[in-house]
Amino acid sequence: MESSQKAWELENAVKLVDPHRDALYSYDKEEQDAIGSQRPWKNDPHYFKNVRISAVALLKMVMHARSGGSLEIMGLMQGKIAGDTFIVTDAFRLPVEGTETRVNASAEADEYVVQYLQACRENGRMENAVGWYHSHPGYGCWLSGIDVATQMLQQSHVDPFLAVVIDPDRTISAGKVEIGAFRTFPQDYKPTASGGGDEYQTIPLNKIEDFGAHASQYYSLEISHYKSSLDSYLLELLWNKYWVSTISQSPLFTNRDYSSKQMLDLSQKIRKAQKAIEAQARGGPGPRVATKDSNLDKIVRDSNKIAGEEMTGLLAGEVKAKLFNGVGAPSVQAQAPRTE
């Protein structure tokens, strides 16, 4: 179990920082109040560039996202500001109603947040809420139109504030936490380029329009993870539950609905690309210029990604079978052959 925890930390680049003083956990209220009064981010829409998330907060958010299944979940993150970086020290879930496409916060959730933060301060935890997180089960880490509106509202009232998105289905398939952190631009700001993230990611066909329509209204932040000596005990307690649920499940069976949806979405993209090629072929006489089809290139990348995740699931099943099949069964000792 200890080796699997170390493998998870290595896969998600969780780094040990300041093991003696745990500086990232120290909270100076006067310093944070001074930063809040200066508000340097108001003059620079790209002011915040980095997010550092503790291993405990990361694991709590992933477990919360996985518990929602195909329904979206939502929670808040606590922490502080250090220069152009959000420091996330903890996270807690919110009592909200979720669907497969959105989460609906109510007055009950607002009251819960006030009571929770008050209880934290009464027990010496002075960190403020620095952001919200929610899940996108199976369709990647980006901000939808509703997410953009929510984040803009939060930044206009309780800034600095951060939006984090986790995809629990892709986390299970890839074996690495699929996570993104974002901030929106002011309404009157026109970015020079799309800020939704430079890395390519697979977007379902029925989500592409929503993804493209709002990608220029926000930008992504660089995410890193850390742990300290304060995390050790909590991380061990959380890991016991996470490890048991992970080792007892197969990604191929746990994510079979997600895998089926991926294959169906890929087939729809192939048919759409085929129709586009046929329409181009009927365009009339004239010289044809061989160009690289970006849609076909994306289809190839999507299919390679699906194949890689399926192979990872098959290999994980083989390893578990070799390790655990026959555990507890009486061992058969070899006997020396008899001689007359």
C-alpha positions as a Markdown table, in Angstrom:
| # | Residue | x | y | z |
|---|---|---|---|---|
| 1 | Met | 0.0 | 0.0 | 0.0 |
| 2 | Glu | 2.9 | 2.3 | 0.8 |
| 3 | Ser | 4.5 | 1.7 | -2.6 |
| 4 | Ser | 1.2 | 2.4 | -4.4 |
| 5 | Gln | 0.9 | 5.7 | -2.5 |
| 6 | Lys | 4.4 | 6.7 | -3.5 |
| 7 | Ala | 3.6 | 5.8 | -7.1 |
| 8 | Trp | 0.5 | 8.0 | -7.0 |
| 9 | Glu | 2.5 | 10.9 | -5.6 |
| 10 | Leu | 5.2 | 10.4 | -8.3 |
| 11 | Glu | 2.6 | 10.2 | -11.1 |
| 12 | Asn | 1.0 | 13.5 | -10.0 |
| 13 | Ala | 4.3 | 15.2 | -9.2 |
| 14 | Val | 3.6 | 15.7 | -5.5 |
| 15 | Lys | 6.7 | 17.3 | -4.0 |
| 16 | Leu | 7.7 | 17.5 | -0.4 |
| 17 | Val | 8.3 | 21.1 | 0.6 |
| 18 | Asp | 9.7 | 22.5 | 3.9 |
| 19 | Pro | 9.3 | 19.3 | 5.9 |
| 20 | His | 10.3 | 21.0 | 9.2 |
| 21 | Arg | 8.4 | 24.3 | 9.2 |
| 22 | Asp | 5.5 | 23.6 | 6.8 |
| 23 | Ala | 5.7 | 27.2 | 5.6 |
| 24 | Leu | 3.0 | 26.8 | 3.0 |
| 25 | Tyr | 0.5 | 26.1 | 5.8 |
| 26 | Ser | 1.3 | 29.1 | 7.9 |
| 27 | Tyr | -1.3 | 31.8 | 7.5 |
| 28 | Asp | -0.6 | 35.5 | 8.2 |
| 29 | Lys | -3.9 | 37.4 | 8.3 |
| 30 | Glu | -2.3 | 40.8 | 8.2 |
| 31 | Glu | -0.3 | 39.8 | 5.1 |
| 32 | Gln | -3.4 | 38.4 | 3.4 |
| 33 | Asp | -5.4 | 41.6 | 4.3 |
| 34 | Ala | -2.7 | 43.7 | 2.8 |
| 35 | Ile | -2.7 | 41.7 | -0.4 |
| 36 | Gly | -6.5 | 42.0 | -0.5 |
| 37 | Ser | -6.4 | 45.8 | -0.1 |
| 38 | Gln | -3.7 | 46.3 | -2.8 |
| 39 | Arg | -5.5 | 44.0 | -5.4 |
| 40 | Pro | -2.7 | 43.8 | -7.9 |
| 41 | Trp | -4.7 | 41.4 | -10.1 |
| 42 | Lys | -7.1 | 44.3 | -11.0 |
| 43 | Asn | -4.5 | 45.8 | -13.3 |
| 44 | Asp | -3.4 | 42.6 | -14.9 |
| 45 | Pro | -6.0 | 40.0 | -16.2 |
| 46 | His | -3.2 | 37.4 | -16.3 |
| 47 | Tyr | -1.8 | 38.3 | -12.9 |
| 48 | Phe | -2.3 | 34.8 | -11.4 |
| 49 | Lys | -0.2 | 32.2 | -13.2 |
| 50 | Asn | 0.2 | 29.2 | -10.8 |
| 51 | Val | -1.7 | 27.0 | -8.4 |
| 52 | Arg | -0.1 | 24.8 | -5.7 |
| 53 | Ile | -2.5 | 22.2 | -4.3 |
| 54 | Ser | -1.7 | 20.1 | -1.3 |
| 55 | Ala | -1.8 | 16.3 | -1.7 |
| 56 | Val | -4.6 | 16.1 | 0.9 |
| 57 | Ala | -6.8 | 18.6 | -0.8 |
| 58 | Leu | -6.2 | 16.9 | -4.2 |
| 59 | Leu | -7.1 | 13.5 | -2.9 |
| 60 | Lys | -10.2 | 14.8 | -1.2 |
| 61 | Met | -11.4 | 16.5 | -4.4 |
| 62 | Val | -10.7 | 13.4 | -6.5 |
| 63 | Met | -12.6 | 11.1 | -4.0 |
| 64 | His | -15.5 | 13.5 | -4.0 |
| 65 | Ala | -15.6 | 13.7 | -7.8 |
| 66 | Arg | -15.5 | 9.9 | -8.0 |
| 67 | Ser | -18.3 | 9.5 | -5.5 |
| 68 | Gly | -20.6 | 11.5 | -7.8 |
| 69 | Gly | -20.4 | 8.9 | -10.6 |
| 70 | Ser | -22.0 | 10.4 | -13.7 |
| 71 | Leu | -23.4 | 13.4 | -11.8 |
| 72 | Glu | -21.4 | 16.6 | -11.3 |
| 73 | Ile | -20.3 | 17.6 | -7.8 |
| 74 | Met | -19.1 | 20.8 | -6.3 |
| 75 | Gly | -17.0 | 22.0 | -3.3 |
| 76 | Leu | -14.8 | 24.9 | -2.1 |
| 77 | Met | -11.1 | 25.2 | -1.6 |
| 78 | Gln | -9.3 | 26.9 | 1.3 |
| 79 | Gly | -5.9 | 28.5 | 1.2 |
| 80 | Lys | -4.1 | 31.8 | 0.7 |
| 81 | Ile | -2.3 | 34.0 | -1.9 |
| 82 | Ala | 1.5 | 34.1 | -2.3 |
| 83 | Gly | 2.5 | 36.5 | -5.1 |
| 84 | Asp | 1.0 | 35.3 | -8.4 |
| 85 | Thr | 0.2 | 31.9 | -6.9 |
| 86 | Phe | -2.9 | 30.3 | -5.3 |
| 87 | Ile | -1.9 | 28.1 | -2.3 |
| 88 | Val | -4.7 | 25.5 | -1.8 |
| 89 | Thr | -4.3 | 23.8 | 1.6 |
| 90 | Asp | -7.7 | 22.1 | 2.0 |
| 91 | Ala | -11.0 | 21.4 | 0.3 |
| 92 | Phe | -14.5 | 20.5 | 1.5 |
| 93 | Arg | -17.6 | 19.3 | -0.4 |
| 94 | Leu | -20.9 | 21.3 | -0.6 |
| 95 | Pro | -24.4 | 19.9 | -0.2 |
| 96 | Val | -25.6 | 20.7 | -3.8 |
| 97 | Glu | -27.8 | 19.0 | -6.3 |
| 98 | Gly | -26.0 | 17.8 | -9.4 |
| 99 | Thr | -27.0 | 16.6 | -12.8 |
| 100 | Glu | -24.9 | 15.1 | -15.6 |
| 101 | Thr | -24.2 | 18.6 | -17.0 |
| 102 | Arg | -24.4 | 21.1 | -14.1 |
| 103 | Val | -24.5 | 21.6 | -10.4 |
| 104 | Asn | -27.1 | 23.8 | -8.7 |
| 105 | Ala | -26.1 | 25.6 | -5.5 |
| 106 | Ser | -28.9 | 26.7 | -3.2 |
| 107 | Ala | -29.3 | 28.9 | -0.1 |
| 108 | Glu | -28.6 | 25.8 | 2.0 |
| 109 | Ala | -25.2 | 25.5 | 0.5 |
| 110 | Asp | -24.4 | 29.2 | 1.2 |
| 111 | Glu | -25.4 | 28.8 | 4.8 |
| 112 | Tyr | -23.3 | 25.6 | 5.0 |
| 113 | Val | -20.2 | 27.6 | 3.7 |
| 114 | Val | -20.7 | 30.3 | 6.3 |
| 115 | Gln | -21.0 | 27.8 | 9.2 |
| 116 | Tyr | -18.1 | 25.7 | 8.0 |
| 117 | Leu | -15.7 | 28.6 | 7.7 |
| 118 | Gln | -16.8 | 29.9 | 11.0 |
| 119 | Ala | -16.1 | 26.6 | 12.7 |
| 120 | Cys | -12.7 | 26.5 | 11.0 |
| 121 | Arg | -11.8 | 29.9 | 12.5 |
| 122 | Glu | -13.0 | 28.9 | 15.9 |
| 123 | Asn | -10.5 | 26.0 | 15.7 |
| 124 | Gly | -7.6 | 28.1 | 14.6 |
| 125 | Arg | -8.0 | 27.5 | 10.8 |
| 126 | Met | -7.9 | 31.0 | 9.4 |
| 127 | Glu | -7.6 | 30.3 | 5.7 |
| 128 | Asn | -10.2 | 31.9 | 3.5 |
| 129 | Ala | -12.1 | 30.3 | 0.6 |
| 130 | Val | -9.9 | 30.8 | -2.4 |
| 131 | Gly | -11.9 | 28.9 | -5.1 |
| 132 | Trp | -14.5 | 26.4 | -6.0 |
| 133 | Tyr | -14.1 | 23.0 | -7.7 |
| 134 | His | -16.5 | 20.8 | -9.6 |
| 135 | Ser | -16.4 | 17.7 | -11.8 |
| 136 | His | -16.9 | 17.1 | -15.5 |
| 137 | Pro | -17.5 | 13.3 | -15.7 |
| 138 | Gly | -16.1 | 12.1 | -19.0 |
| 139 | Tyr | -15.8 | 15.3 | -20.9 |
| 140 | Gly | -12.6 | 17.0 | -19.9 |
| 141 | Cys | -11.4 | 19.9 | -17.9 |
| 142 | Trp | -12.6 | 23.3 | -19.2 |
| 143 | Leu | -15.2 | 25.9 | -18.4 |
| 144 | Ser | -18.7 | 25.7 | -19.9 |
| 145 | Gly | -20.9 | 28.8 | -20.4 |
| 146 | Ile | -22.5 | 28.3 | -17.0 |
| 147 | Asp | -19.1 | 27.8 | -15.4 |
| 148 | Val | -17.8 | 31.0 | -17.0 |
| 149 | Ala | -20.7 | 33.0 | -15.7 |
| 150 | Thr | -20.3 | 31.5 | -12.2 |
| 151 | Gln | -16.6 | 32.3 | -12.1 |
| 152 | Met | -17.1 | 35.8 | -13.4 |
| 153 | Leu | -19.7 | 36.4 | -10.6 |
| 154 | Gln | -17.3 | 35.1 | -8.0 |
| 155 | Gln | -14.4 | 37.1 | -9.2 |
| 156 | Ser | -16.5 | 40.3 | -9.1 |
| 157 | His | -17.6 | 39.8 | -5.5 |
| 158 | Val | -15.0 | 37.7 | -3.6 |
| 159 | Asp | -11.8 | 38.0 | -5.7 |
| 160 | Pro | -9.2 | 36.5 | -5.7 |
| 161 | Phe | -11.1 | 33.3 | -6.6 |
| 162 | Leu | -10.2 | 30.2 | -8.6 |
| 163 | Ala | -12.1 | 27.6 | -10.6 |
| 164 | Val | -10.9 | 24.0 | -10.6 |
| 165 | Val | -12.4 | 21.2 | -12.8 |
| 166 | Ile | -11.7 | 17.5 | -12.3 |
| 167 | Asp | -12.7 | 14.7 | -14.6 |
| 168 | Pro | -13.1 | 11.5 | -12.5 |
| 169 | Asp | -13.7 | 9.2 | -15.5 |
| 170 | Arg | -10.5 | 10.2 | -17.3 |
| 171 | Thr | -8.7 | 10.1 | -13.9 |
| 172 | Ile | -9.7 | 6.4 | -13.6 |
| 173 | Ser | -8.8 | 5.6 | -17.2 |
| 174 | Ala | -5.5 | 7.4 | -17.3 |
| 175 | Gly | -4.3 | 6.5 | -13.7 |
| 176 | Lys | -3.4 | 10.2 | -13.2 |
| 177 | Val | -5.6 | 13.0 | -11.9 |
| 178 | Glu | -7.2 | 14.9 | -14.8 |
| 179 | Ile | -7.4 | 18.4 | -13.4 |
| 180 | Gly | -7.5 | 22.0 | -14.7 |
| 181 | Ala | -7.4 | 25.4 | -13.0 |
| 182 | Phe | -8.9 | 28.6 | -14.6 |
| 183 | Arg | -9.7 | 32.2 | -14.1 |
| 184 | Thr | -12.0 | 34.4 | -16.3 |
| 185 | Phe | -11.1 | 37.6 | -18.0 |
| 186 | Pro | -13.0 | 40.9 | -17.3 |
| 187 | Gln | -16.0 | 41.3 | -19.6 |
| 188 | Asp | -14.5 | 44.2 | -21.5 |
| 189 | Tyr | -11.1 | 42.5 | -21.9 |
| 190 | Lys | -10.2 | 41.0 | -25.4 |
| 191 | Pro | -7.4 | 38.5 | -25.1 |
| 192 | Thr | -4.9 | 38.3 | -28.0 |
| 193 | Ala | -5.3 | 34.5 | -28.2 |
| 194 | Ser | -7.6 | 31.8 | -26.8 |
| 195 | Gly | -6.8 | 31.3 | -23.1 |
| 196 | Gly | -8.7 | 28.1 | -22.5 |
| 197 | Gly | -5.5 | 26.0 | -22.5 |
| 198 | Asp | -2.8 | 25.2 | -25.1 |
| 199 | Glu | -2.8 | 21.4 | -24.6 |
| 200 | Tyr | -5.0 | 19.3 | -26.8 |
| 201 | Gln | -7.8 | 17.4 | -25.1 |
| 202 | Thr | -10.6 | 15.2 | -26.3 |
| 203 | Ile | -14.0 | 17.0 | -26.3 |
| 204 | Pro | -17.2 | 15.0 | -26.9 |
| 205 | Leu | -19.0 | 16.1 | -30.1 |
| 206 | Asn | -22.0 | 17.3 | -28.2 |
| 207 | Lys | -19.8 | 19.6 | -26.1 |
| 208 | Ile | -17.5 | 21.1 | -28.8 |
| 209 | Glu | -19.8 | 24.0 | -29.5 |
| 210 | Asp | -20.0 | 25.0 | -25.8 |
| 211 | Phe | -16.3 | 24.5 | -25.4 |
| 212 | Gly | -15.4 | 26.7 | -28.4 |
| 213 | Ala | -17.9 | 29.4 | -27.7 |
| 214 | His | -16.4 | 30.3 | -24.3 |
| 215 | Ala | -12.7 | 29.3 | -24.7 |
| 216 | Ser | -11.6 | 32.9 | -25.1 |
| 217 | Gln | -13.2 | 34.1 | -21.9 |
| 218 | Tyr | -10.8 | 32.4 | -19.5 |
| 219 | Tyr | -7.3 | 31.1 | -19.2 |
| 220 | Ser | -5.6 | 28.2 | -17.5 |
| 221 | Leu | -3.1 | 28.3 | -14.6 |
| 222 | Glu | -0.1 | 26.0 | -14.1 |
| 223 | Ile | -0.9 | 23.4 | -11.5 |
| 224 | Ser | 1.6 | 21.8 | -9.1 |
| 225 | His | 1.1 | 19.6 | -6.0 |
| 226 | Tyr | 2.9 | 19.5 | -2.7 |
| 227 | Lys | 2.9 | 17.8 | 0.7 |
| 228 | Ser | 4.5 | 18.4 | 4.0 |
| 229 | Ser | 4.9 | 16.7 | 7.4 |
| 230 | Leu | 1.5 | 18.0 | 8.4 |
| 231 | Asp | 0.0 | 15.9 | 5.5 |
| 232 | Ser | 1.5 | 12.6 | 6.5 |
| 233 | Tyr | -1.1 | 11.3 | 8.9 |
| 234 | Leu | -4.1 | 12.7 | 7.1 |
| 235 | Leu | -2.8 | 11.4 | 3.7 |
| 236 | Glu | -2.3 | 8.0 | 5.2 |
| 237 | Leu | -5.9 | 7.8 | 6.5 |
| 238 | Leu | -7.3 | 9.0 | 3.2 |
| 239 | Trp | -5.1 | 6.8 | 1.2 |
| 240 | Asn | -6.3 | 3.6 | 3.0 |
| 241 | Lys | -9.8 | 4.3 | 1.7 |
| 242 | Tyr | -8.7 | 5.4 | -1.7 |
| 243 | Trp | -6.3 | 2.5 | -2.2 |
| 244 | Val | -8.9 | -0.1 | -1.3 |
| 245 | Ser | -11.5 | 1.3 | -3.6 |
| 246 | Thr | -8.9 | 1.6 | -6.4 |
| 247 | Ile | -7.2 | -1.8 | -6.1 |
| 248 | Ser | -10.6 | -3.6 | -5.8 |
| 249 | Gln | -11.9 | -2.1 | -9.1 |
| 250 | Ser | -10.9 | -2.6 | -12.7 |
| 251 | Pro | -10.9 | 0.6 | -14.9 |
| 252 | Leu | -12.4 | -1.4 | -17.7 |
| 253 | Phe | -15.5 | -2.3 | -15.6 |
| 254 | Thr | -15.7 | 0.8 | -13.5 |
| 255 | Asn | -15.5 | 3.0 | -16.6 |
| 256 | Arg | -17.4 | 0.8 | -19.1 |
| 257 | Asp | -20.1 | 3.4 | -19.6 |
| 258 | Tyr | -17.5 | 6.1 | -20.2 |
| 259 | Ser | -15.5 | 3.9 | -22.6 |
| 260 | Ser | -18.7 | 3.1 | -24.5 |
| 261 | Lys | -19.5 | 6.8 | -24.8 |
| 262 | Gln | -16.0 | 7.5 | -26.0 |
| 263 | Met | -16.3 | 4.9 | -28.8 |
| 264 | Leu | -19.7 | 6.2 | -29.8 |
| 265 | Asp | -18.5 | 9.8 | -29.8 |
| 266 | Leu | -15.5 | 8.7 | -31.9 |
| 267 | Ser | -17.7 | 7.0 | -34.5 |
| 268 | Gln | -19.8 | 10.1 | -34.8 |
| 269 | Lys | -16.7 | 12.2 | -35.4 |
| 270 | Ile | -15.6 | 9.8 | -38.1 |
| 271 | Arg | -18.9 | 9.9 | -39.9 |
| 272 | Lys | -18.9 | 13.7 | -39.7 |
| 273 | Ala | -15.4 | 13.9 | -41.1 |
| 274 | Gln | -16.3 | 11.4 | -43.9 |
| 275 | Lys | -19.3 | 13.5 | -44.9 |
| 276 | Ala | -17.1 | 16.6 | -45.0 |
| 277 | Ile | -14.5 | 14.8 | -47.2 |
| 278 | Glu | -17.3 | 13.6 | -49.6 |
| 279 | Ala | -18.8 | 17.1 | -49.8 |
| 280 | Gln | -15.3 | 18.5 | -50.7 |
| 281 | Ala | -14.9 | 15.8 | -53.3 |
| 282 | Arg | -18.1 | 16.9 | -55.0 |
| 283 | Gly | -17.0 | 20.5 | -55.0 |
| 284 | Gly | -16.3 | 20.5 | -58.8 |
| 285 | Pro | -13.4 | 20.4 | -61.2 |
| 286 | Gly | -10.1 | 22.0 | -60.5 |
| 287 | Pro | -6.7 | 21.2 | -59.0 |
| 288 | Arg | -6.7 | 19.5 | -55.6 |
| 289 | Val | -4.2 | 20.8 | -53.0 |
| 290 | Ala | -3.2 | 18.1 | -50.5 |
| 291 | Thr | -3.5 | 19.6 | -47.1 |
| 292 | Lys | -3.5 | 18.1 | -43.6 |
| 293 | Asp | -7.0 | 17.6 | -42.3 |
| 294 | Ser | -7.1 | 18.9 | -38.7 |
| 295 | Asn | -10.4 | 17.0 | -38.0 |
| 296 | Leu | -8.8 | 13.7 | -39.1 |
| 297 | Asp | -5.7 | 14.5 | -37.1 |
| 298 | Lys | -7.8 | 15.0 | -34.0 |
| 299 | Ile | -9.7 | 11.7 | -34.7 |
| 300 | Val | -6.4 | 9.8 | -34.9 |
| 301 | Arg | -5.3 | 11.4 | -31.6 |
| 302 | Asp | -8.6 | 10.5 | -29.9 |
| 303 | Ser | -8.4 | 6.9 | -31.1 |
| 304 | Asn | -4.9 | 6.5 | -29.9 |
| 305 | Lys | -5.9 | 7.9 | -26.5 |
| 306 | Ile | -8.8 | 5.4 | -26.2 |
| 307 | Ala | -6.6 | 2.5 | -27.3 |
| 308 | Gly | -3.9 | 3.5 | -24.8 |
| 309 | Glu | -6.4 | 3.7 | -21.9 |
| 310 | Glu | -7.9 | 0.3 | -22.8 |
| 311 | Met | -4.4 | -1.2 | -22.9 |
| 312 | Thr | -3.6 | 0.3 | -19.5 |
| 313 | Gly | -6.8 | -1.2 | -18.1 |
| 314 | Leu | -6.0 | -4.7 | -19.5 |
| 315 | Leu | -2.5 | -4.5 | -18.1 |
| 316 | Ala | -3.8 | -3.4 | -14.7 |
| 317 | Gly | -6.2 | -6.4 | -14.7 |
| 318 | Glu | -3.4 | -8.8 | -15.5 |
| 319 | Val | -1.1 | -7.4 | -12.7 |
| 320 | Lys | -4.0 | -7.7 | -10.2 |
| 321 | Ala | -4.7 | -11.2 | -11.3 |
| 322 | Lys | -1.1 | -12.3 | -10.9 |
| 323 | Leu | -0.9 | -10.6 | -7.5 |
| 324 | Phe | -4.2 | -11.6 | -5.9 |
| 325 | Asn | -5.7 | -14.6 | -7.6 |
| 326 | Gly | -5.3 | -17.5 | -5.2 |
| 327 | Val | -4.6 | -15.4 | -2.1 |
| 328 | Gly | -5.8 | -17.3 | 0.9 |
| 329 | Ala | -6.0 | -20.6 | -0.8 |
| 330 | Pro | -4.0 | -23.5 | 0.7 |
| 331 | Ser | -0.6 | -23.8 | -0.9 |
| 332 | Val | 0.2 | -27.0 | -2.6 |
| 333 | Gln | 3.6 | -28.2 | -1.6 |
| 334 | Ala | 5.7 | -30.1 | -4.1 |
| 335 | Gln | 6.3 | -33.7 | -3.1 |
| 336 | Ala | 9.3 | -35.8 | -4.0 |
| 337 | Pro | 8.6 | -38.6 | -6.5 |
| 338 | Arg | 8.2 | -42.0 | -5.0 |
| 339 | Thr | 10.5 | -44.8 | -5.9 |
| 340 | Glu | 9.7 | -48.5 | -5.6 |
